[in-house]
Backbone as numpy.savetxt, mean C-alpha at the origin, in Angstrom:
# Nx Ny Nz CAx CAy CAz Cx Cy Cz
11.14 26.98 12.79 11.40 26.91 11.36 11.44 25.47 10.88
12.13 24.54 11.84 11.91 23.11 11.56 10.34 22.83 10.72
9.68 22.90 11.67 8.46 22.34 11.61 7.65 22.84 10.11
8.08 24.25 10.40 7.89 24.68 8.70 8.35 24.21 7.27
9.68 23.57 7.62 10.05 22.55 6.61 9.24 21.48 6.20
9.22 20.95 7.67 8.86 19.95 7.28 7.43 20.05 6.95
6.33 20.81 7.14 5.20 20.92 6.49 5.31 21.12 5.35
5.99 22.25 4.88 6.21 22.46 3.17 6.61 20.96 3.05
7.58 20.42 2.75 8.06 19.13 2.39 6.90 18.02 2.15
5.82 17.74 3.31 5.05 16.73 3.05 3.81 17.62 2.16
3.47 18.83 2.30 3.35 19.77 1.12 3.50 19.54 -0.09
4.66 19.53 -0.57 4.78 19.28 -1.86 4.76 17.66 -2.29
5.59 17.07 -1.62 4.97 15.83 -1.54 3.84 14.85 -2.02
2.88 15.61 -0.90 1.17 15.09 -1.63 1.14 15.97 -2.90
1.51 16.81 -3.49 0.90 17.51 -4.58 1.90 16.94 -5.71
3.17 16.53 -5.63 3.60 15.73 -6.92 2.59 14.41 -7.69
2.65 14.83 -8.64 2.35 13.78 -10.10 2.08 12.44 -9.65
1.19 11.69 -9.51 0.84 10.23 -9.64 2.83 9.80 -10.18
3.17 9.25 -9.15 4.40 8.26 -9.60 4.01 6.69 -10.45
4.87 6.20 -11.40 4.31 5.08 -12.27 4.95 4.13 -11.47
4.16 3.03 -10.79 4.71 1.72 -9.80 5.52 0.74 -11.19
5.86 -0.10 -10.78 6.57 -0.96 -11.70 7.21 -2.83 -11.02
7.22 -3.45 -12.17 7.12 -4.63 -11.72 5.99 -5.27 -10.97
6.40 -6.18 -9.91 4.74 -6.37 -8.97 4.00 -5.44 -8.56
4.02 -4.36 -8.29 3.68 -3.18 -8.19 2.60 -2.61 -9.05
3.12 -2.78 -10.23 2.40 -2.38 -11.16 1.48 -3.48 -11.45
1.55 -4.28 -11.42 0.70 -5.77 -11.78 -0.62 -5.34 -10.36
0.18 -5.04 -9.60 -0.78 -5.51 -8.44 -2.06 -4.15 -8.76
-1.00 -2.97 -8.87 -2.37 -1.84 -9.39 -3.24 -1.90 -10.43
-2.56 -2.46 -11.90 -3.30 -3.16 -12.90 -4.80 -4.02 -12.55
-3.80 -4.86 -11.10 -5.02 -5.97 -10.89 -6.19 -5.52 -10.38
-5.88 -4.78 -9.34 -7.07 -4.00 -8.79 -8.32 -3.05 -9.54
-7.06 -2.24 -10.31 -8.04 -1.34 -11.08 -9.06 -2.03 -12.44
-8.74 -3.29 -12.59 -9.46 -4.32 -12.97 -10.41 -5.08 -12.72
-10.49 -4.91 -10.99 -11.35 -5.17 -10.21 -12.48 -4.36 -10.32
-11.71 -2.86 -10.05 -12.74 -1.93 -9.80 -13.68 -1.37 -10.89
-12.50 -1.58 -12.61 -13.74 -1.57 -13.59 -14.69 -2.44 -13.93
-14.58 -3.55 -13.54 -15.67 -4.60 -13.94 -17.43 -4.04 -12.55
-16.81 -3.44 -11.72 -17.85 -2.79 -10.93 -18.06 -1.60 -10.92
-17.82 -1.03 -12.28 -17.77 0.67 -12.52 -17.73 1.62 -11.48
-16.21 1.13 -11.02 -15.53 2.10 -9.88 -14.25 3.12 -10.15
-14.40 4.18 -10.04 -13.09 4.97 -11.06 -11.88 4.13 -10.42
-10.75 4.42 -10.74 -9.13 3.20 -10.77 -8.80 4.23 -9.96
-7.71 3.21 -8.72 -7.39 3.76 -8.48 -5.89 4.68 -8.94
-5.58 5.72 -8.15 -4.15 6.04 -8.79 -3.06 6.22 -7.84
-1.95 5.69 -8.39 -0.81 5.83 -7.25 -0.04 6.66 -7.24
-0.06 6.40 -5.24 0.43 7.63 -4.41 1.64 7.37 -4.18
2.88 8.19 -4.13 3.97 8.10 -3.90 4.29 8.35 -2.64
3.36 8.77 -1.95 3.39 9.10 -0.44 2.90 7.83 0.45
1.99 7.40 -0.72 1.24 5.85 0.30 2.17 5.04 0.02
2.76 4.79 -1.61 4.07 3.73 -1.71 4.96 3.71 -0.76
5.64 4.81 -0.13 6.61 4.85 0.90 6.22 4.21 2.10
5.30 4.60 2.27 4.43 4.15 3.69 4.42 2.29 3.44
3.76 2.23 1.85 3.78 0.98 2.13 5.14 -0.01 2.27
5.81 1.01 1.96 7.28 0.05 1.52 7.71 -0.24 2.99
7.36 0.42 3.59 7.96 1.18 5.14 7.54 0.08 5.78
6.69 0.08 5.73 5.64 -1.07 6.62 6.23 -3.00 5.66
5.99 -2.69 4.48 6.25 -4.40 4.14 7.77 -4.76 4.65
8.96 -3.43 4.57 10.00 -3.82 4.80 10.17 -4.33 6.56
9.45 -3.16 7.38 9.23 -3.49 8.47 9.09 -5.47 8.83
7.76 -5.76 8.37 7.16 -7.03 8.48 8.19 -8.08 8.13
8.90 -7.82 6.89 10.42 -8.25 6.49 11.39 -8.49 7.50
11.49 -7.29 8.06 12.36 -7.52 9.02 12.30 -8.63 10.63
11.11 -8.29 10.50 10.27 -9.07 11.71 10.04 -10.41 11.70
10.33 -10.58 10.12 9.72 -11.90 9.71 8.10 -12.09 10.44
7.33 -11.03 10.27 5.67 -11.19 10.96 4.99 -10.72 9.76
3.70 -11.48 10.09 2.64 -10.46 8.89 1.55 -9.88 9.86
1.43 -9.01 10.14 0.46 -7.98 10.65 0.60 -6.38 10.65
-0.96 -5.90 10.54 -0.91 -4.62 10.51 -0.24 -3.81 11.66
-0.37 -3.88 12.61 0.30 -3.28 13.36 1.66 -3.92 13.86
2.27 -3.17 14.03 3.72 -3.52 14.69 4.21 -2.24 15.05
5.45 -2.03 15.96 6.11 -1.38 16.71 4.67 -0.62 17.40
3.65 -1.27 17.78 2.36 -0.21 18.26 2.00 0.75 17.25
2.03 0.67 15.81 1.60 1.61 14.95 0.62 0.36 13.87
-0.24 1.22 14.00 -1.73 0.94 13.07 -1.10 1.42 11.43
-2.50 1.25 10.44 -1.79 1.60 9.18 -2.32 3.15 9.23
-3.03 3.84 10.22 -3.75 4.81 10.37 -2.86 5.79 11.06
-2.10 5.34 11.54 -0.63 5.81 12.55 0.30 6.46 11.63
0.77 5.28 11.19 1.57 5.18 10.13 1.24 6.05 9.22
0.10 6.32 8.35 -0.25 7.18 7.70 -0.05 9.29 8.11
-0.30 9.04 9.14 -0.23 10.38 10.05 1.17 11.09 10.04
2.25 9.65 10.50 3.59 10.25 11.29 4.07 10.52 9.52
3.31 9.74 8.57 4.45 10.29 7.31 3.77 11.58 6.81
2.67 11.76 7.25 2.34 13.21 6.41 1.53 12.62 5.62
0.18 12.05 5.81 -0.61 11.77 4.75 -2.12 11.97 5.58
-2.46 13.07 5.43 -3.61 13.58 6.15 -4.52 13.28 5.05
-5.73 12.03 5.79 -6.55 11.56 5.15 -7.60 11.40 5.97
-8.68 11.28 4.63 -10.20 11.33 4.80 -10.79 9.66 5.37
-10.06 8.69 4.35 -9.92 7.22 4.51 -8.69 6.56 4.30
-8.56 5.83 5.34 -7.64 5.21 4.85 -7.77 3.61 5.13
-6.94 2.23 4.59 -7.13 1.30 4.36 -5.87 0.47 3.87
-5.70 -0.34 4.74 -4.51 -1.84 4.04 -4.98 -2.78 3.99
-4.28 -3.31 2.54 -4.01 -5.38 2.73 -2.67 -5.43 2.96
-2.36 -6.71 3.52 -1.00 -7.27 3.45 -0.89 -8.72 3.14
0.00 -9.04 2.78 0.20 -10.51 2.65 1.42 -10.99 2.58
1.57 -12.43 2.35 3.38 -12.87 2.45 2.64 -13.81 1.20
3.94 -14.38 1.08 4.59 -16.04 0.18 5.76 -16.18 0.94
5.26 -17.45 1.67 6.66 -18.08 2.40 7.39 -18.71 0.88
8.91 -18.80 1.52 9.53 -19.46 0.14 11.54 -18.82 1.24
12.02 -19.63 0.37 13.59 -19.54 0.23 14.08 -18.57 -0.67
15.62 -18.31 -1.08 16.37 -17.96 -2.02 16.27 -18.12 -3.34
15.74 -19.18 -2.99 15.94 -20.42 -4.66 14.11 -20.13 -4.93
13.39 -20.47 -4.36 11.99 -20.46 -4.84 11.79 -19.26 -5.41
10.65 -19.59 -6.62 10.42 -18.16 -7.47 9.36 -17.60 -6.97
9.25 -16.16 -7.05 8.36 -15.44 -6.40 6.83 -15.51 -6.99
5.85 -15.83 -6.29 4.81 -16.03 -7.07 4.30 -14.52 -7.75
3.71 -15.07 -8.90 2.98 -14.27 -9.91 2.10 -12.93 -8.69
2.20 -11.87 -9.17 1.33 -10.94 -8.41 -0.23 -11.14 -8.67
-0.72 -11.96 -9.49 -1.96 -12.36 -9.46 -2.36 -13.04 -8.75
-1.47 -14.07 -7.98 -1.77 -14.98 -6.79 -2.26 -13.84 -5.61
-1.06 -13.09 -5.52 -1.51 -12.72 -3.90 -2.73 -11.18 -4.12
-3.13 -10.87 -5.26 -4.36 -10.59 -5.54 -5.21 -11.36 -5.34
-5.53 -12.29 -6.29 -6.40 -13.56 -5.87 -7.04 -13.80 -4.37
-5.77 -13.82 -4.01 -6.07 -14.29 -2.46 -6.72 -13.30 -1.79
-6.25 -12.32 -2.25 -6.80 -10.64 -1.56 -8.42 -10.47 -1.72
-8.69 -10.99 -3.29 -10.39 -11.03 -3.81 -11.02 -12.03 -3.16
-10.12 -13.10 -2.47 -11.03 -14.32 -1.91 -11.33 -14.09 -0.22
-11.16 -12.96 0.31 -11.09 -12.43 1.50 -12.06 -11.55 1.56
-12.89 -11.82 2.22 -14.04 -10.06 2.58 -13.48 -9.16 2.19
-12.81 -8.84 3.43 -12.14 -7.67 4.24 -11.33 -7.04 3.46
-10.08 -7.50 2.48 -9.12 -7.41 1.49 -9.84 -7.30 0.00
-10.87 -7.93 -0.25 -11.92 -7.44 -1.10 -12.33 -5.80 -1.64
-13.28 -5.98 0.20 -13.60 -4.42 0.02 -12.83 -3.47 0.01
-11.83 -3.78 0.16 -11.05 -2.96 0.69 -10.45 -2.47 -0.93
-10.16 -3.43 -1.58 -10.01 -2.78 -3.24 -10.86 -2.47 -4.07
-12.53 -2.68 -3.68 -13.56 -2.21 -4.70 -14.15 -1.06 -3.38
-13.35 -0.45 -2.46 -14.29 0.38 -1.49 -14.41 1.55 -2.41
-15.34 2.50 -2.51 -15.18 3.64 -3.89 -14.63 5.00 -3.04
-14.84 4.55 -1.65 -14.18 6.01 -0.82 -12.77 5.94 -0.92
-12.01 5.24 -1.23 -10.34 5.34 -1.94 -10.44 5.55 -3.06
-9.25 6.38 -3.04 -9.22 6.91 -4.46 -7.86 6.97 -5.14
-6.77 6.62 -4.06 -5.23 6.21 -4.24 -4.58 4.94 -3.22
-3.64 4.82 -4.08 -2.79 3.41 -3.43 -1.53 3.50 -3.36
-0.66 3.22 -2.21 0.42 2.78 -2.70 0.86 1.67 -2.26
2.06 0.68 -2.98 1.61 -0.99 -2.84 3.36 -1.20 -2.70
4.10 -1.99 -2.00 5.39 -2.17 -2.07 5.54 -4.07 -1.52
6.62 -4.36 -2.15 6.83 -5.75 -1.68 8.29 -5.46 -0.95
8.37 -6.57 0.19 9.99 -6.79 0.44 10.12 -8.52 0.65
11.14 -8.62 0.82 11.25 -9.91 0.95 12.66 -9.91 2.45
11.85 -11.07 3.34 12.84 -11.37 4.67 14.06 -11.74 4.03
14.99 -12.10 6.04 16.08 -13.54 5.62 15.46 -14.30 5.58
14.55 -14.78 5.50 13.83 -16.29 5.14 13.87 -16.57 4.35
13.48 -15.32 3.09 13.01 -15.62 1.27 11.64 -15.38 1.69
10.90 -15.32 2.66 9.66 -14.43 2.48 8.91 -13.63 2.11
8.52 -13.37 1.25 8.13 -12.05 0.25 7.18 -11.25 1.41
6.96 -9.86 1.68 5.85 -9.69 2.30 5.20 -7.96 1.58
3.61 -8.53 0.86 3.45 -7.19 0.52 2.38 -6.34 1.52
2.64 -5.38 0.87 1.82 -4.16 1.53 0.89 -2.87 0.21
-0.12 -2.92 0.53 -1.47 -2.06 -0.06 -2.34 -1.30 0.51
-1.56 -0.28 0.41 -2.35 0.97 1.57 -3.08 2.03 0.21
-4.44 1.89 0.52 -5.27 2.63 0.18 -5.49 4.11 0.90
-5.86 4.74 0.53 -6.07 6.14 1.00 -7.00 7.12 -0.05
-7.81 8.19 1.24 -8.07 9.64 0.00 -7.82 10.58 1.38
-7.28 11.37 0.43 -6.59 13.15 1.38 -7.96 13.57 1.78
-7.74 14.22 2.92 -8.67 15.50 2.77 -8.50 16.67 2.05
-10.04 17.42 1.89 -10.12 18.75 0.98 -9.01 19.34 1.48
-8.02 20.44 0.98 -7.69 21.09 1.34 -8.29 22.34 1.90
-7.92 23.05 2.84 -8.89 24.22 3.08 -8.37 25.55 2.69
């Protein structure tokens, strides 16, 4: 019966309403889907299932004070799985801003920027096989900001 929960649960889950991101969050989806109309690519829309994931993962990196995709031996493809996000594609950026307490957090257009000046982090926001995002920042004990942008599309249901 467990297991039945928890299927219903990530069940309903994927089928709730596009959640509205906010703050950098929202800047950062703004930015993208800005990207993707200037290359007449539909926008993407955010997932409240990928936000968690991403939060999961930037807080992780936070904690670690590290920036990489994998950690504890989990991929962003891993990661995607153990939360219940059965997908067709899936895809991350990540990034930091080193900084202190006192330093102000840079503009979410910077660490876009930086994202468009990268191949890999590029395609990865004009790829047209995504079709949702979810994007979370944390910040270390350092004052490290570290974000996370996990792209994704579900599979059909059957």
């Amino acid at each position: 019966m467990r297991l039945g929960l928890l299927l219903l649960s990530v069940a309903f889950f994927q089928d709730r309403p596009p959640v509205k991101p906010a703050g950098d969050e929202k800047a950062l989806l703004d930015l993208a889907n800005k990207e993707r109309e200037a290359k007449k690519l539909p926008a993407l829309t955010h997932n409240a299932l990928l936000a968690k994931i991403a939060k999961a993962h930037a807080e992780n990196m936070a904690k670690q004070e590290k920036l990489d995709h994998v950690l504890d031996d989990k991929s962003p493809a891993k990661r995607a799985i153990e939360a219940g996000y059965r997908y067709r594609n899936i895809g991350e950026n990540i990034a930091r801003a080193k900084g202190d307490e006192d330093l102000p957090v840079p503009p979410p257009a910077d660490i876009h920027d930086g994202w468009m000046k990268s191949k890999p982090h590029a395609d990865n926001i004009l790829n047209p096989k995504f079709k949702e995002v979810g994007l979370a920042t944390a910040r270390g004990k350092s004052g490290t900001i570290y974000y996370a942008q996990v792209f994704g599309t579900l599979l059909p249901r059957r």
